[in-house]
Coordinates of C-alpha atoms and ligand atoms in Angstrom, one line a residue:
M235 CA -4.2 17.7 -45.9
L236 CA -6.3 14.6 -46.6
K237 CA -9.8 15.2 -47.9
S238 CA -12.8 13.6 -46.2
G239 CA -14.5 10.9 -48.4
T240 CA -11.4 10.6 -50.5
D241 CA -11.1 7.7 -52.9
I242 CA -9.5 4.6 -51.3
T243 CA -7.7 2.1 -53.4
P244 CA -9.4 -1.3 -52.9
A245 CA -7.5 -4.0 -51.0
R246 CA -6.9 -6.2 -54.1
G247 CA -4.3 -9.0 -54.1
K248 CA -2.1 -10.3 -51.3
L249 CA -0.8 -8.4 -48.2
G250 CA 2.6 -9.6 -46.8
V251 CA 3.0 -9.2 -43.1
L252 CA 6.7 -9.0 -42.2
L253 CA 7.6 -9.8 -38.6
P254 CA 11.0 -9.2 -37.1
G255 CA 10.8 -11.6 -34.1
L256 CA 9.1 -15.0 -34.3
G257 CA 8.4 -15.4 -30.6
A258 CA 5.3 -15.6 -28.4
V259 CA 3.3 -12.7 -29.9
S260 CA 4.1 -13.4 -33.6
T261 CA 3.4 -17.1 -33.4
T262 CA 0.1 -16.5 -31.5
F263 CA -0.9 -14.0 -34.1
I264 CA 0.0 -16.3 -37.1
A265 CA -1.6 -19.4 -35.6
G266 CA -4.7 -17.4 -34.8
V267 CA -5.1 -16.1 -38.3
L268 CA -4.6 -19.6 -39.7
A269 CA -7.1 -21.1 -37.2
I270 CA -9.7 -18.3 -37.9
R271 CA -9.4 -18.8 -41.7
R272 CA -10.3 -22.5 -41.2
G273 CA -13.2 -21.7 -38.8
L274 CA -11.3 -23.2 -35.9
G275 CA -11.4 -20.1 -33.7
S276 CA -12.8 -16.6 -33.3
P277 CA -10.9 -13.3 -33.7
I278 CA -11.8 -12.1 -30.2
G279 CA -10.2 -8.7 -29.4
S280 CA -9.9 -7.6 -33.0
L281 CA -11.7 -4.4 -33.9
T282 CA -11.2 -5.0 -37.7
Q283 CA -12.8 -8.4 -37.4
M284 CA -15.5 -7.9 -34.8
G285 CA -16.0 -4.2 -34.3
T286 CA -18.9 -2.1 -35.6
I287 CA -19.2 1.6 -36.2
R288 CA -22.2 3.8 -35.7
L289 CA -23.0 6.2 -38.5
G290 CA -25.3 9.2 -38.5
K291 CA -27.9 9.7 -35.8
R292 CA -28.8 7.1 -33.1
T293 CA -32.3 6.9 -34.7
D294 CA -30.8 6.0 -38.2
N295 CA -29.9 2.4 -37.1
R296 CA -26.8 2.4 -39.3
T297 CA -24.1 0.3 -37.6
P298 CA -22.1 -1.6 -40.1
R299 CA -19.1 -3.8 -39.3
I300 CA -15.9 -1.9 -39.6
A301 CA -14.7 -4.5 -42.1
D302 CA -17.7 -3.7 -44.3
F303 CA -17.3 0.1 -43.9
V304 CA -13.7 0.5 -45.0
P305 CA -11.9 -1.7 -47.5
L306 CA -9.5 -3.9 -45.5
A307 CA -7.4 -6.9 -46.6
S308 CA -9.1 -10.2 -46.0
L309 CA -7.5 -12.7 -43.7
D310 CA -7.3 -15.1 -46.7
D311 CA -5.0 -12.6 -48.4
L312 CA -2.4 -12.5 -45.7
E313 CA 1.1 -14.0 -46.1
F314 CA 3.7 -14.1 -43.4
A315 CA 7.5 -13.8 -43.2
A316 CA 9.7 -13.4 -40.1
W317 CA 13.3 -13.0 -39.0
D318 CA 14.7 -14.4 -35.7
P319 CA 18.1 -15.1 -34.3
F320 CA 16.8 -18.6 -33.4
P321 CA 16.1 -20.8 -36.4
D322 CA 12.9 -22.5 -35.1
D323 CA 10.0 -22.5 -37.6
A324 CA 6.7 -20.9 -36.5
Y325 CA 5.4 -24.3 -35.2
A326 CA 8.5 -25.1 -33.1
A327 CA 8.6 -21.5 -31.8
A328 CA 4.9 -21.6 -30.9
R329 CA 5.4 -24.9 -29.0
K330 CA 8.3 -23.3 -27.1
A331 CA 6.4 -20.1 -26.3
A332 CA 3.6 -22.4 -25.0
V333 CA 0.9 -19.8 -25.3
L334 CA -1.4 -22.0 -27.4
E335 CA -2.3 -25.6 -26.4
P336 CA -0.7 -28.3 -28.5
A337 CA -4.2 -29.5 -29.5
H338 CA -4.8 -26.0 -30.9
L339 CA -1.6 -26.0 -32.8
E340 CA -1.6 -29.5 -34.2
P341 CA -4.1 -28.9 -37.1
L342 CA -2.0 -25.9 -38.1
R343 CA 1.3 -27.7 -37.9
A344 CA 2.1 -28.2 -41.6
E345 CA 1.3 -24.6 -42.5
M346 CA 3.3 -23.2 -39.5
E347 CA 6.3 -25.4 -40.2
Q348 CA 6.5 -23.7 -43.6
I349 CA 7.1 -20.3 -42.0
R350 CA 10.9 -20.4 -41.2
P351 CA 12.5 -17.3 -40.0
M352 CA 15.1 -15.5 -42.1
A353 CA 18.5 -14.8 -40.4
A354 CA 18.2 -11.8 -38.1
V355 CA 20.0 -8.5 -37.9
F356 CA 20.9 -8.9 -34.2
E357 CA 23.4 -7.3 -31.8
R358 CA 23.8 -8.5 -28.3
E359 CA 24.6 -5.0 -27.1
Y360 CA 20.9 -4.2 -27.7
V361 CA 19.3 -7.4 -26.2
K362 CA 21.7 -8.6 -23.6
R363 CA 19.9 -11.7 -22.4
L364 CA 19.7 -13.4 -25.8
D365 CA 22.4 -15.0 -28.0
G366 CA 21.0 -16.8 -31.1
P367 CA 23.0 -18.4 -33.9
H368 CA 20.8 -17.5 -36.8
V369 CA 22.2 -14.0 -37.5
K370 CA 23.3 -12.1 -40.6
K371 CA 26.9 -11.2 -41.1
G372 CA 28.0 -8.1 -43.0
R373 CA 31.0 -5.7 -43.2
S374 CA 28.8 -2.8 -42.2
K375 CA 25.3 -2.0 -41.0
R376 CA 24.7 -0.8 -44.6
D377 CA 25.3 -4.4 -45.7
L378 CA 22.9 -5.6 -43.1
A379 CA 20.2 -3.2 -44.3
D380 CA 20.8 -4.2 -47.9
A381 CA 20.4 -7.9 -46.9
L382 CA 17.0 -7.1 -45.3
I383 CA 15.9 -5.2 -48.4
A384 CA 16.9 -8.2 -50.5
D385 CA 14.9 -10.5 -48.1
I386 CA 11.8 -8.3 -48.4
G387 CA 12.2 -8.1 -52.2
R388 CA 12.4 -11.9 -52.5
F389 CA 9.3 -12.4 -50.3
R390 CA 7.4 -9.9 -52.4
T391 CA 8.3 -11.7 -55.7
E392 CA 8.0 -15.3 -54.4
R393 CA 4.5 -14.8 -52.9
K394 CA 3.3 -12.4 -55.6
L395 CA 2.4 -9.8 -53.1
D396 CA 0.6 -6.6 -53.8
R397 CA 1.5 -4.8 -50.6
M398 CA 3.4 -5.3 -47.4
V399 CA 3.5 -4.0 -43.8
M400 CA 6.2 -4.6 -41.2
I401 CA 5.3 -5.0 -37.5
W402 CA 8.2 -5.2 -35.0
C403 CA 7.5 -8.1 -32.7
G404 CA 11.1 -8.6 -31.7
S405 CA 12.5 -8.4 -28.1
T406 CA 12.7 -5.1 -26.3
E407 CA 16.0 -3.4 -27.0
V408 CA 17.9 -1.5 -24.3
Y409 CA 16.9 2.1 -23.5
R410 CA 18.5 4.7 -25.8
T411 CA 17.7 8.3 -26.6
P412 CA 18.3 9.9 -30.0
E413 CA 21.9 10.8 -30.8
A414 CA 23.5 12.9 -33.6
V415 CA 23.2 10.0 -36.1
H416 CA 19.4 10.0 -35.6
Q417 CA 18.9 13.7 -36.4
D418 CA 18.5 13.4 -40.2
L419 CA 18.5 10.9 -42.9
K420 CA 21.8 11.9 -44.3
S421 CA 23.6 11.3 -40.9
F422 CA 21.7 8.0 -40.5
E423 CA 22.8 6.7 -43.8
A424 CA 26.4 7.8 -43.2
G425 CA 26.0 6.0 -39.8
L426 CA 25.0 2.8 -41.6
E427 CA 28.1 2.9 -43.7
K428 CA 30.3 3.5 -40.6
S429 CA 28.4 0.9 -38.5
D430 CA 27.6 3.6 -35.9
P431 CA 27.0 1.8 -32.6
A432 CA 24.1 4.1 -31.8
I433 CA 22.1 2.5 -34.7
A434 CA 20.0 -0.3 -33.2
P435 CA 19.0 -3.5 -35.1
S436 CA 15.3 -2.4 -35.0
Q437 CA 16.3 0.8 -36.8
I438 CA 18.0 -1.2 -39.5
Y439 CA 14.7 -3.2 -40.0
A440 CA 12.7 0.0 -40.0
Y441 CA 15.0 1.6 -42.6
A442 CA 14.8 -1.5 -44.8
A443 CA 11.0 -1.5 -44.5
L444 CA 10.6 2.1 -45.5
M445 CA 13.2 1.8 -48.3
S446 CA 11.1 -1.1 -49.6
G447 CA 7.8 0.8 -49.5
C448 CA 6.4 -0.9 -46.4
P449 CA 4.6 0.9 -43.6
F450 CA 6.2 0.1 -40.2
A451 CA 4.6 -0.3 -36.7
N452 CA 6.6 -0.8 -33.6
G453 CA 5.2 -3.2 -31.0
A454 CA 8.0 -2.8 -28.5
P455 CA 9.0 0.2 -26.4
N456 CA 12.5 0.7 -28.1
L457 CA 13.2 4.0 -29.8
T458 CA 13.3 2.5 -33.4
L459 CA 11.8 5.1 -35.7
D460 CA 10.6 7.6 -33.1
M461 CA 13.4 9.9 -34.2
P462 CA 13.9 12.5 -36.9
A463 CA 16.0 10.6 -39.4
L464 CA 13.5 7.7 -40.0
L465 CA 10.5 10.0 -39.8
E466 CA 12.1 12.0 -42.6
L467 CA 12.4 8.8 -44.6
A468 CA 8.8 7.9 -43.9
R469 CA 7.7 11.4 -45.2
E470 CA 10.0 11.2 -48.2
K471 CA 8.5 7.8 -49.2
A472 CA 4.9 8.9 -48.2
L473 CA 4.6 5.9 -45.8
P474 CA 2.6 5.5 -42.6
V475 CA 4.4 4.6 -39.3
A476 CA 3.1 4.0 -35.8
G477 CA 4.3 2.9 -32.3
K478 CA 5.3 2.2 -29.7
D479 CA 4.7 -0.8 -27.4
F480 CA 1.5 -2.8 -27.8
K481 CA -1.0 -1.8 -25.1
T482 CA -2.0 -5.1 -23.4
G483 CA -2.2 -6.3 -19.8
Q484 CA -1.6 -4.0 -17.0
T485 CA -1.3 -0.8 -19.0
L486 CA -4.6 -1.6 -20.8
M487 CA -6.2 -1.8 -17.4
K488 CA -4.6 1.4 -16.3
T489 CA -5.9 3.3 -19.3
I490 CA -9.4 1.9 -18.7
L491 CA -9.5 2.7 -14.9
A492 CA -7.6 6.0 -14.8
P493 CA -9.9 7.9 -17.1
G494 CA -12.8 6.8 -15.0
F495 CA -11.2 8.2 -11.8
K496 CA -10.2 11.4 -13.6
S497 CA -13.7 12.0 -15.0
R498 CA -15.3 11.7 -11.5
L499 CA -12.4 13.9 -10.0
I500 CA -11.4 11.1 -7.6
G501 CA -7.9 11.8 -6.3
V502 CA -5.1 9.3 -6.6
N503 CA -2.0 9.5 -4.5
G504 CA -0.4 6.2 -5.3
W505 CA -0.4 3.5 -7.9
F506 CA 1.8 0.5 -7.4
S507 CA 2.0 -2.1 -10.2
T508 CA 3.9 -5.3 -10.2
N509 CA 4.0 -8.3 -12.5
I510 CA 5.4 -11.8 -12.6
L511 CA 6.0 -13.5 -15.9
G512 CA 8.3 -16.2 -17.1
N513 CA 8.4 -16.1 -20.9
R514 CA 11.3 -15.0 -23.1
D515 CA 10.0 -11.4 -23.0
G516 CA 10.3 -11.6 -19.2
E517 CA 13.8 -12.9 -19.5
V518 CA 14.9 -10.1 -21.8
L519 CA 13.2 -7.5 -19.5
D520 CA 15.1 -8.9 -16.5
D521 CA 18.1 -7.0 -17.9
P522 CA 17.9 -3.5 -16.3
E523 CA 18.6 -1.7 -19.6
S524 CA 15.8 -3.4 -21.5
F525 CA 13.5 -3.0 -18.5
R526 CA 14.3 0.8 -18.6
S527 CA 12.7 1.0 -22.1
K528 CA 9.6 -0.7 -20.8
E529 CA 9.5 1.3 -17.6
V530 CA 9.6 4.6 -19.5
S531 CA 6.8 3.4 -21.8
K532 CA 4.6 2.3 -18.9
L533 CA 5.2 5.3 -16.6
G534 CA 4.1 8.0 -19.0
V535 CA 0.5 6.8 -19.1
L536 CA -0.8 8.1 -15.8
E537 CA 0.9 11.5 -16.0
H538 CA -0.8 12.2 -19.3
I539 CA -4.2 10.9 -18.2
F540 CA -4.3 12.7 -14.8
Q541 CA -2.7 16.0 -16.0
P542 CA -1.3 16.9 -12.5
H543 CA -0.5 20.4 -13.8
L544 CA -4.2 21.1 -14.2
Y545 CA -5.3 19.1 -11.1
P546 CA -2.5 19.5 -8.6
E547 CA -4.7 18.8 -5.6
L548 CA -5.9 15.5 -7.0
Y549 CA -2.9 14.1 -8.8
G550 CA 0.1 16.4 -7.9
N551 CA 1.5 13.8 -5.5
C552 CA 0.7 10.6 -7.2
Y553 CA 3.5 8.1 -6.6
H554 CA 3.6 5.7 -9.6
K555 CA 5.8 2.6 -9.4
V556 CA 6.1 -0.2 -12.0
R557 CA 7.9 -3.5 -11.4
I558 CA 8.4 -6.5 -13.7
N559 CA 9.7 -9.7 -12.2
Y560 CA 11.0 -12.6 -14.2
Y561 CA 9.6 -15.7 -12.7
P562 CA 10.1 -18.8 -15.0
P563 CA 7.4 -21.1 -13.6
R564 CA 4.7 -18.8 -14.9
G565 CA 5.7 -18.9 -18.6
D566 CA 3.4 -16.7 -20.6
A567 CA 0.6 -16.7 -18.0
K568 CA 1.5 -13.4 -16.5
E569 CA 0.0 -12.2 -13.2
A570 CA -0.3 -8.5 -12.5
W571 CA -1.2 -6.8 -9.2
D572 CA -2.1 -3.1 -8.9
N573 CA -2.7 -1.3 -5.6
I574 CA -4.4 2.0 -6.2
D575 CA -4.6 4.5 -3.3
L576 CA -7.5 6.9 -4.0
F577 CA -9.2 9.7 -2.1
G578 CA -12.6 11.2 -2.3
W579 CA -14.9 13.9 -0.8
L580 CA -13.1 15.8 2.0
G581 CA -9.9 13.7 1.3
Y582 CA -11.2 10.4 2.7
P583 CA -8.9 7.5 1.6
M584 CA -10.0 4.4 -0.4
Q585 CA -8.1 1.5 -2.1
I586 CA -8.6 -0.6 -5.1
K587 CA -6.7 -3.9 -5.7
V588 CA -6.6 -5.3 -9.2
N589 CA -5.3 -8.8 -9.8
F590 CA -5.2 -9.5 -13.5
L591 CA -4.3 -13.1 -14.5
C592 CA -3.8 -12.2 -18.1
R593 CA -2.3 -13.9 -21.1
D594 CA 0.0 -11.3 -22.7
S595 CA 0.2 -12.8 -26.2
I596 CA -3.5 -13.6 -26.4
L597 CA -4.1 -9.8 -25.8
A598 CA -1.3 -8.8 -28.2
A599 CA -2.2 -11.0 -31.2
P600 CA -5.4 -9.1 -32.2
I601 CA -3.4 -5.9 -32.0
V602 CA -0.9 -7.2 -34.5
L603 CA -3.7 -8.1 -36.9
D604 CA -5.5 -4.8 -36.6
L605 CA -2.3 -2.8 -37.0
A606 CA -1.4 -4.8 -40.1
L607 CA -4.8 -4.1 -41.7
F608 CA -5.1 -0.5 -40.6
M609 CA -1.5 0.4 -41.6
D610 CA -2.2 -1.1 -45.0
L611 CA -5.5 0.9 -45.2
A612 CA -3.6 4.1 -44.3
Q613 CA -1.1 3.4 -47.1
R614 CA -3.9 2.9 -49.6
V615 CA -5.6 6.1 -48.5
G616 CA -2.3 8.0 -48.8
M617 CA -1.8 8.8 -45.1
S618 CA 1.9 9.1 -44.3
G619 CA 4.0 9.8 -41.3
V620 CA 2.9 9.2 -37.7
Q621 CA -0.6 7.6 -37.5
E622 CA -1.8 9.1 -34.2
W623 CA -5.3 7.6 -34.8
L624 CA -3.8 4.2 -34.1
S625 CA -2.8 5.3 -30.5
F626 CA -5.5 3.0 -29.3
Y627 CA -3.1 0.1 -29.7
F628 CA 0.0 1.5 -28.0
K629 CA 1.3 2.1 -24.5
S630 CA 3.4 5.0 -25.6
P631 CA 1.8 6.5 -28.7
M632 CA 3.9 8.5 -31.2
T633 CA 2.6 12.0 -32.0
A634 CA 3.6 15.0 -34.1
P635 CA 6.4 17.0 -32.4
G636 CA 5.1 19.2 -29.6
L637 CA 1.9 17.2 -29.1
Y638 CA 1.3 15.3 -25.9
P639 CA 0.1 11.8 -26.5
E640 CA -3.5 10.8 -25.8
H641 CA -3.6 7.8 -23.5
D642 CA -7.3 7.6 -22.5
L643 CA -8.5 4.4 -24.2
F644 CA -12.0 5.8 -24.8
I645 CA -10.7 9.0 -26.4
Q646 CA -8.4 6.9 -28.5
L647 CA -11.2 4.7 -29.7
M648 CA -13.3 7.7 -30.6
K649 CA -10.4 9.2 -32.5
L650 CA -9.9 5.9 -34.4
K651 CA -13.6 5.6 -35.4
N652 CA -13.9 9.3 -36.3
T653 CA -10.9 8.9 -38.5
L654 CA -12.7 6.0 -40.3
R655 CA -15.8 8.1 -40.6
F656 CA -13.8 11.0 -42.0
L657 CA -12.1 8.7 -44.6
R658 CA -15.5 7.6 -45.8
G659 CA -17.0 11.1 -45.8
E660 CA -19.5 10.4 -43.0
E661 CA -20.4 12.9 -40.3
L662 CA -18.1 12.8 -37.3
I663 CA -19.8 11.8 -34.0
T664 CA -19.6 14.4 -31.3
H665 CA -22.1 12.8 -28.9
L666 CA -23.8 16.2 -28.5
G667 CA -27.3 14.9 -29.3
L668 CA -29.2 18.1 -28.6
E669 CA -31.2 17.6 -31.9
Y670 CA -33.2 14.7 -30.3
Y671 CA -34.7 17.3 -27.9
D672 CA -35.7 20.1 -30.3
Ligands
NAD168 N1 1.4 -8.5 -24.7 C1 2.6 -8.7 -25.1 O1 3.0 -9.8 -25.2 C2 3.4 -7.5 -25.4 C3 2.9 -6.2 -25.1 C4 3.7 -5.1 -25.4 C5 4.8 -5.2 -26.1 N2 5.3 -6.5 -26.3 C6 6.6 -6.5 -27.0 O2 6.5 -7.3 -28.1 C7 7.8 -8.0 -28.3 C8 7.5 -9.4 -28.5 O3 7.0 -10.0 -27.4 P1 7.0 -11.6 -27.2 O4 6.3 -11.9 -26.0 O5 6.7 -12.2 -28.5 O6 8.6 -11.9 -26.9 P2 9.4 -13.2 -27.3 O7 10.7 -13.1 -26.5 O8 8.6 -14.4 -27.2 O9 9.7 -13.0 -28.9 C9 10.6 -12.0 -29.3 C10 11.4 -12.7 -30.4 O10 12.2 -11.6 -31.0 C11 13.5 -12.3 -31.3 N3 14.4 -11.2 -31.6 C12 15.2 -10.5 -30.7 N4 16.0 -9.6 -31.3 C13 15.7 -9.7 -32.7 C14 16.2 -9.1 -33.8 N5 17.1 -8.2 -33.8 N6 15.7 -9.5 -35.0 C15 14.7 -10.5 -35.1 N7 14.2 -11.1 -34.0 C16 14.7 -10.7 -32.8 C17 13.8 -13.2 -30.2 O11 14.7 -14.2 -30.5 C18 12.4 -13.7 -29.9 O12 12.1 -15.0 -30.5 C19 8.6 -7.7 -27.1 O13 9.5 -6.6 -27.4 C20 7.6 -7.3 -26.1 O14 8.1 -6.4 -25.1 C21 4.6 -7.6 -26.0

């Protein structure tokens, strides 16, 4: 097991951020980093850039910035590479995604035009609503994996990178559960040779990343490496992995509100959530099979926060429904409605309506940045396998086998910060505080 206060290799040299998918989230993330570097914007929403961490007692007045407490890569040291089945460069893709205003993108244009996606490993069977021309060809899935490994190697050499991380920002793939080919690494590699249809494109990227020594985080709800074969590879290569599905928008609100109701023992018998959105993500999720991946990821949250098996009277009959409606006029400016049916003292009913006019990619971009920097930190510390301390960023956090995921945002934040304290050999904060009254 990792020792508290262990030596951490400093973040020297450049960190390459590899992004399968150059759509709304990726381009908003890249443009944001470029703008922040030039002092044209502020990294709002990013714990690594704006967060602080309390150390010791409340009377000690020690609250450094997280970035000063643990050695993280600096924004100036980030280099970007992406793959996409559409050949648009990052500037053109950002204009199409229409998340950031043209006036915001214009000063970054020359830099963003330099970021051209590499040809993707793409299969329509996994993302039915898209059909892009910029796709790799190979005799087998093994060939495709080798082509990705070659891309990664070239990027490392050309940019003189010290380290790399891969964050999946590609479309949501159709819902799949692990099959025989996913059970161990040997079967998976044999499956690559045979182009087993159960191996998804995102799994080929994850395999290529791990084979190239890159940590991998999954921003979408697809299965990807949440299965034994690739977890075995991560362990073998001593690499950190994390997932799944960035926690933004409606689910973020849910994991803020639900722990509040639960802590005051307020009953909930219904939670209806619906969304309209009109971006490419919405178009992909209009396909029932891709929606199923998202639905499973979104539905798990309340069950784990409310623990109906422990509180049957309060949450045993909670009807939870989630809808996503593709509505092109909205573009990326999603609107989410929640109707929550609650009950209190003696069973008296109440309702809460939430109407969140959110911007999905604006909420996702700081998550991509934090994950890139924390996954890189984890690798330098020598943490490998599933990084549960990064659950804070995911709708559907991966855990060790047999553990239920922790969804409560506040517990997740405490876990993240306590992990950082542990790494630096600082006392963990329990919030007991009895010593102030002795
Ligand atoms: N707040 C959010 O925006 C948010 C939150 C949670 C999860 N996500 C997930 O993040 C992902 C990206 O979201 P987005 O809004 O940027 O979507 P997007 O549609 O704008 O971008 C996804 C890009 O991935 C590309 N792509 C599809 N398959 C690919 C493949 N096999 N290889 C490489 N590229 C591929 C698409 O062509 C597209 O350009 C989606 O899966 C989405 O569900 C987004």
